[in-house]
C-alpha cells in the first residue's frame, strides 16, 4: 500500500514584533522583526508491505468452501431440472396412452350404441337399455375430449420444461410398455451420504 500526501503554504504577511533597544547586547535602537517563513512545504510518503498475514490461509479456505457449496447448489438445481424434464416426458407418454385407450373405448361404446339403436328401432331392446347405451356413447366421446385436452396440456408442460415454443411438433420415440418397465435394469440408488442436500450441509458445517 502506497500513500502520498502533500501540503504547501505561502504566507503573504508575516507576524511582526518590536524588539526594543537594549534588549540584546549590540542593539542600540528599536527594531521591527518578522517571525516565520514565507513558504512552508510538507510532503509525506508511506509505504506498507505486509510480510505475514496469518488469516490469509483461513480466507482461502473460506473461498474454497463457498465455491464448493455453490457448485453443489448448481448441481442440485441441474438435477432438479433433469427430473422435471423426465417427469414431463413420461407424463406426455402417459397422457398419450390414456388418449389411445379412451379412443378405443369410445369406438367400442359407439359400436354398442349402433347395435342398440338398431335393436331399439326393431322394438327388441328395452328403452332403458337403449338410453344406457346412448349415455355410454356420449360419455366415451366426452372422455376422448378430456384425454385430448390433457395430452395437449402435458405437451405444453414438456415444451416449457425444455424451454422451447409450445407449438413445437414433438416426436416421442419411447412408449410406456409395462413389460419393459418390469425388466428394466434400474440404476443403483446413490448412498444416502451422497445426496446433494447432505453434501451442502457438510460444506456449511465446514464453513
mmCIF file of C-alpha atoms in Angstrom:
data_model
loop_
_atom_site.group_PDB
_atom_site.id
_atom_site.type_symbol
_atom_site.label_atom_id
_atom_site.label_comp_id
_atom_site.label_asym_id
_atom_site.label_seq_id
_atom_site.Cartn_x
_atom_site.Cartn_y
_atom_site.Cartn_z
ATOM 1 C CA UNK A 1 0.000 0.000 0.000
ATOM 2 C CA UNK A 2 1.489 3.303 -1.099
ATOM 3 C CA UNK A 3 0.079 6.539 0.300
ATOM 4 C CA UNK A 4 1.321 10.032 -0.559
ATOM 5 C CA UNK A 5 0.179 13.428 0.677
ATOM 6 C CA UNK A 6 1.410 16.995 0.387
ATOM 7 C CA UNK A 7 0.844 20.386 1.980
ATOM 8 C CA UNK A 8 2.136 23.691 0.544
ATOM 9 C CA UNK A 9 1.592 27.016 2.308
ATOM 10 C CA UNK A 10 2.580 30.552 1.399
ATOM 11 C CA UNK A 11 2.300 33.396 3.940
ATOM 12 C CA UNK A 12 1.565 36.755 2.352
ATOM 13 C CA UNK A 13 2.014 38.563 5.665
ATOM 14 C CA UNK A 14 4.336 37.509 8.447
ATOM 15 C CA UNK A 15 3.718 38.179 12.119
ATOM 16 C CA UNK A 16 5.911 41.093 13.306
ATOM 17 C CA UNK A 17 7.065 42.238 16.713
ATOM 18 C CA UNK A 18 9.108 45.208 18.019
ATOM 19 C CA UNK A 19 12.463 44.495 19.540
ATOM 20 C CA UNK A 20 13.230 47.380 21.950
ATOM 21 C CA UNK A 21 16.674 48.993 22.217
ATOM 22 C CA UNK A 22 18.975 47.287 24.670
ATOM 23 C CA UNK A 23 17.033 44.009 24.613
ATOM 24 C CA UNK A 24 20.189 42.233 23.419
ATOM 25 C CA UNK A 25 23.806 43.323 23.526
ATOM 26 C CA UNK A 26 24.629 45.402 20.480
ATOM 27 C CA UNK A 27 21.022 46.519 19.905
ATOM 28 C CA UNK A 28 21.103 50.287 20.325
ATOM 29 C CA UNK A 29 17.727 51.204 18.823
ATOM 30 C CA UNK A 30 14.290 49.635 18.445
ATOM 31 C CA UNK A 31 13.792 47.247 15.507
ATOM 32 C CA UNK A 32 10.781 45.552 13.853
ATOM 33 C CA UNK A 33 11.281 41.809 13.365
ATOM 34 C CA UNK A 34 9.139 39.340 11.346
ATOM 35 C CA UNK A 35 8.811 35.772 12.616
ATOM 36 C CA UNK A 36 8.071 32.762 10.388
ATOM 37 C CA UNK A 37 8.731 31.840 6.766
ATOM 38 C CA UNK A 38 7.038 32.802 3.536
ATOM 39 C CA UNK A 39 6.944 29.254 2.185
ATOM 40 C CA UNK A 40 6.146 26.008 4.026
ATOM 41 C CA UNK A 41 6.106 22.725 2.076
ATOM 42 C CA UNK A 42 5.428 19.349 3.641
ATOM 43 C CA UNK A 43 5.490 16.073 1.677
ATOM 44 C CA UNK A 44 4.893 12.618 3.122
ATOM 45 C CA UNK A 45 5.143 9.180 1.542
ATOM 46 C CA UNK A 46 4.037 5.991 3.345
ATOM 47 C CA UNK A 47 4.739 2.506 2.053
ATOM 48 C CA UNK A 48 3.183 -0.538 3.760
ATOM 49 C CA UNK A 49 4.199 -4.062 2.772
ATOM 50 C CA UNK A 50 2.786 -6.886 4.905
ATOM 51 C CA UNK A 51 5.263 -9.679 5.338
ATOM 52 C CA UNK A 52 2.983 -12.132 7.100
ATOM 53 C CA UNK A 53 -0.823 -12.351 7.195
ATOM 54 C CA UNK A 54 -1.861 -15.440 9.187
ATOM 55 C CA UNK A 55 -5.562 -15.103 8.307
ATOM 56 C CA UNK A 56 -4.827 -15.485 4.566
ATOM 57 C CA UNK A 57 -4.989 -19.277 4.801
ATOM 58 C CA UNK A 58 -8.384 -19.060 6.501
ATOM 59 C CA UNK A 59 -9.646 -16.640 3.865
ATOM 60 C CA UNK A 60 -8.561 -19.008 1.094
ATOM 61 C CA UNK A 61 -10.251 -21.916 2.853
ATOM 62 C CA UNK A 62 -13.476 -19.903 3.150
ATOM 63 C CA UNK A 63 -13.342 -19.043 -0.548
ATOM 64 C CA UNK A 64 -12.813 -22.702 -1.489
ATOM 65 C CA UNK A 65 -15.658 -23.765 0.789
ATOM 66 C CA UNK A 66 -18.006 -21.146 -0.667
ATOM 67 C CA UNK A 67 -17.107 -22.216 -4.198
ATOM 68 C CA UNK A 68 -17.728 -25.885 -3.407
ATOM 69 C CA UNK A 69 -21.060 -25.029 -1.787
ATOM 70 C CA UNK A 70 -22.136 -23.004 -4.825
ATOM 71 C CA UNK A 71 -21.115 -25.881 -7.101
ATOM 72 C CA UNK A 72 -23.256 -28.284 -5.062
ATOM 73 C CA UNK A 73 -26.232 -25.930 -5.312
ATOM 74 C CA UNK A 74 -25.780 -25.702 -9.088
ATOM 75 C CA UNK A 75 -25.516 -29.497 -9.324
ATOM 76 C CA UNK A 76 -28.710 -29.888 -7.314
ATOM 77 C CA UNK A 77 -30.568 -27.377 -9.485
ATOM 78 C CA UNK A 78 -29.370 -29.191 -12.609
ATOM 79 C CA UNK A 79 -30.602 -32.496 -11.201
ATOM 80 C CA UNK A 80 -33.965 -30.943 -10.312
ATOM 81 C CA UNK A 81 -34.344 -29.651 -13.866
ATOM 82 C CA UNK A 82 -33.479 -33.076 -15.298
ATOM 83 C CA UNK A 83 -36.032 -34.744 -13.040
ATOM 84 C CA UNK A 84 -38.735 -32.260 -14.072
ATOM 85 C CA UNK A 85 -37.966 -32.839 -17.759
ATOM 86 C CA UNK A 86 -38.099 -36.615 -17.288
ATOM 87 C CA UNK A 87 -41.394 -36.373 -15.397
ATOM 88 C CA UNK A 88 -42.886 -34.133 -18.087
ATOM 89 C CA UNK A 89 -41.710 -36.536 -20.794
ATOM 90 C CA UNK A 90 -43.239 -39.559 -19.073
ATOM 91 C CA UNK A 91 -46.412 -37.583 -18.411
ATOM 92 C CA UNK A 92 -46.788 -36.957 -22.163
ATOM 93 C CA UNK A 93 -46.379 -40.691 -22.803
ATOM 94 C CA UNK A 94 -48.947 -41.465 -20.112
ATOM 95 C CA UNK A 95 -51.473 -38.984 -21.480
ATOM 96 C CA UNK A 96 -50.914 -40.382 -24.987
ATOM 97 C CA UNK A 97 -51.615 -43.896 -23.718
ATOM 98 C CA UNK A 98 -54.735 -42.708 -21.884
ATOM 99 C CA UNK A 99 -55.889 -40.958 -25.047
ATOM 100 C CA UNK A 100 -55.408 -44.131 -27.095
ATOM 101 C CA UNK A 101 -57.342 -46.207 -24.572
ATOM 102 C CA UNK A 102 -60.119 -43.606 -24.433
ATOM 103 C CA UNK A 103 -60.435 -43.656 -28.230
ATOM 104 C CA UNK A 104 -60.627 -47.445 -28.256
ATOM 105 C CA UNK A 105 -63.232 -47.416 -25.500
ATOM 106 C CA UNK A 106 -65.242 -44.723 -27.313
ATOM 107 C CA UNK A 107 -65.166 -46.737 -30.528
ATOM 108 C CA UNK A 108 -66.399 -49.794 -28.648
ATOM 109 C CA UNK A 109 -69.189 -47.802 -26.998
ATOM 110 C CA UNK A 110 -70.150 -46.358 -30.371
ATOM 111 C CA UNK A 111 -70.398 -49.863 -31.836
ATOM 112 C CA UNK A 112 -72.551 -50.972 -28.904
ATOM 113 C CA UNK A 113 -74.770 -47.938 -29.348
ATOM 114 C CA UNK A 114 -75.245 -48.592 -33.073
ATOM 115 C CA UNK A 115 -76.302 -52.159 -32.307
ATOM 116 C CA UNK A 116 -78.571 -50.959 -29.514
ATOM 117 C CA UNK A 117 -80.052 -48.306 -31.774
ATOM 118 C CA UNK A 118 -80.908 -50.901 -34.418
ATOM 119 C CA UNK A 119 -82.461 -53.200 -31.848
ATOM 120 C CA UNK A 120 -84.434 -50.308 -30.368
ATOM 121 C CA UNK A 121 -85.807 -49.395 -33.779
ATOM 122 C CA UNK A 122 -86.923 -53.007 -34.244
ATOM 123 C CA UNK A 123 -88.516 -52.955 -30.820
ATOM 124 C CA UNK A 124 -86.379 -55.753 -29.416
ATOM 125 C CA UNK A 125 -84.435 -53.626 -26.894
ATOM 126 C CA UNK A 126 -85.969 -52.008 -23.826
ATOM 127 C CA UNK A 127 -85.908 -48.219 -23.593
ATOM 128 C CA UNK A 128 -83.696 -48.275 -20.502
ATOM 129 C CA UNK A 129 -81.020 -50.358 -22.211
ATOM 130 C CA UNK A 130 -81.116 -48.080 -25.233
ATOM 131 C CA UNK A 131 -80.694 -44.960 -23.082
ATOM 132 C CA UNK A 132 -77.846 -46.614 -21.202
ATOM 133 C CA UNK A 133 -76.050 -47.399 -24.462
ATOM 134 C CA UNK A 134 -76.535 -43.842 -25.699
ATOM 135 C CA UNK A 135 -75.248 -42.414 -22.390
ATOM 136 C CA UNK A 136 -72.192 -44.679 -22.525
ATOM 137 C CA UNK A 137 -71.506 -43.498 -26.069
ATOM 138 C CA UNK A 138 -71.743 -39.851 -25.020
ATOM 139 C CA UNK A 139 -69.519 -40.455 -22.006
ATOM 140 C CA UNK A 140 -66.961 -42.139 -24.234
ATOM 141 C CA UNK A 141 -66.837 -39.151 -26.561
ATOM 142 C CA UNK A 142 -66.508 -36.802 -23.580
ATOM 143 C CA UNK A 143 -63.654 -38.880 -22.178
ATOM 144 C CA UNK A 144 -61.875 -38.682 -25.537
ATOM 145 C CA UNK A 145 -62.095 -34.877 -25.495
ATOM 146 C CA UNK A 146 -60.839 -34.751 -21.905
ATOM 147 C CA UNK A 147 -57.880 -37.016 -22.611
ATOM 148 C CA UNK A 148 -57.068 -34.984 -25.726
ATOM 149 C CA UNK A 149 -57.004 -31.782 -23.667
ATOM 150 C CA UNK A 150 -54.865 -33.470 -21.006
ATOM 151 C CA UNK A 151 -52.461 -34.643 -23.713
ATOM 152 C CA UNK A 152 -52.141 -31.111 -25.137
ATOM 153 C CA UNK A 153 -51.549 -29.717 -21.656
ATOM 154 C CA UNK A 154 -48.861 -32.336 -20.994
ATOM 155 C CA UNK A 155 -47.166 -31.412 -24.269
ATOM 156 C CA UNK A 156 -47.228 -27.720 -23.334
ATOM 157 C CA UNK A 157 -45.703 -28.518 -19.942
ATOM 158 C CA UNK A 158 -42.991 -30.607 -21.590
ATOM 159 C CA UNK A 159 -42.167 -27.774 -24.005
ATOM 160 C CA UNK A 160 -41.993 -25.381 -21.059
ATOM 161 C CA UNK A 161 -39.547 -27.630 -19.213
ATOM 162 C CA UNK A 162 -37.414 -27.853 -22.375
ATOM 163 C CA UNK A 163 -37.673 -24.068 -22.870
ATOM 164 C CA UNK A 164 -38.996 -24.377 -26.421
ATOM 165 C CA UNK A 165 -42.037 -22.948 -28.173
ATOM 166 C CA UNK A 166 -45.359 -24.523 -27.081
ATOM 167 C CA UNK A 167 -46.400 -25.176 -30.685
ATOM 168 C CA UNK A 168 -43.263 -27.215 -31.414
ATOM 169 C CA UNK A 169 -44.017 -30.579 -33.013
ATOM 170 C CA UNK A 170 -42.836 -33.309 -30.653
ATOM 171 C CA UNK A 171 -41.943 -36.800 -31.804
ATOM 172 C CA UNK A 172 -41.596 -39.053 -28.770
ATOM 173 C CA UNK A 173 -39.805 -42.303 -29.530
ATOM 174 C CA UNK A 174 -40.458 -44.152 -26.268
ATOM 175 C CA UNK A 175 -43.612 -45.945 -25.253
ATOM 176 C CA UNK A 176 -44.939 -46.975 -21.867
ATOM 177 C CA UNK A 177 -44.505 -50.731 -22.077
ATOM 178 C CA UNK A 178 -45.225 -52.418 -18.721
ATOM 179 C CA UNK A 179 -43.187 -55.488 -19.633
ATOM 180 C CA UNK A 180 -40.097 -53.436 -20.440
ATOM 181 C CA UNK A 181 -40.519 -51.398 -17.272
ATOM 182 C CA UNK A 182 -40.720 -54.547 -15.191
ATOM 183 C CA UNK A 183 -37.495 -55.985 -16.643
ATOM 184 C CA UNK A 184 -35.564 -52.733 -16.890
ATOM 185 C CA UNK A 185 -32.261 -52.570 -15.078
ATOM 186 C CA UNK A 186 -32.756 -49.675 -12.710
ATOM 187 C CA UNK A 187 -29.578 -47.876 -11.626
ATOM 188 C CA UNK A 188 -28.496 -48.486 -8.079
ATOM 189 C CA UNK A 189 -29.587 -45.737 -5.753
ATOM 190 C CA UNK A 190 -26.874 -43.413 -4.556
ATOM 191 C CA UNK A 191 -25.835 -43.788 -0.938
ATOM 192 C CA UNK A 192 -27.680 -41.511 1.410
ATOM 193 C CA UNK A 193 -24.444 -39.756 2.320
ATOM 194 C CA UNK A 194 -24.012 -38.636 -1.310
ATOM 195 C CA UNK A 195 -27.290 -36.740 -1.501
ATOM 196 C CA UNK A 196 -26.727 -33.126 -2.589
ATOM 197 C CA UNK A 197 -28.570 -31.778 0.441
ATOM 198 C CA UNK A 198 -26.282 -33.630 2.847
ATOM 199 C CA UNK A 199 -23.158 -32.563 0.940
ATOM 200 C CA UNK A 200 -24.315 -28.952 1.219
ATOM 201 C CA UNK A 201 -24.883 -29.369 4.945
ATOM 202 C CA UNK A 202 -21.377 -30.786 5.378
ATOM 203 C CA UNK A 203 -19.889 -27.858 3.465
ATOM 204 C CA UNK A 204 -21.902 -25.379 5.524
ATOM 205 C CA UNK A 205 -20.667 -27.015 8.717
ATOM 206 C CA UNK A 206 -17.064 -26.829 7.493
ATOM 207 C CA UNK A 207 -17.606 -23.196 6.594
#
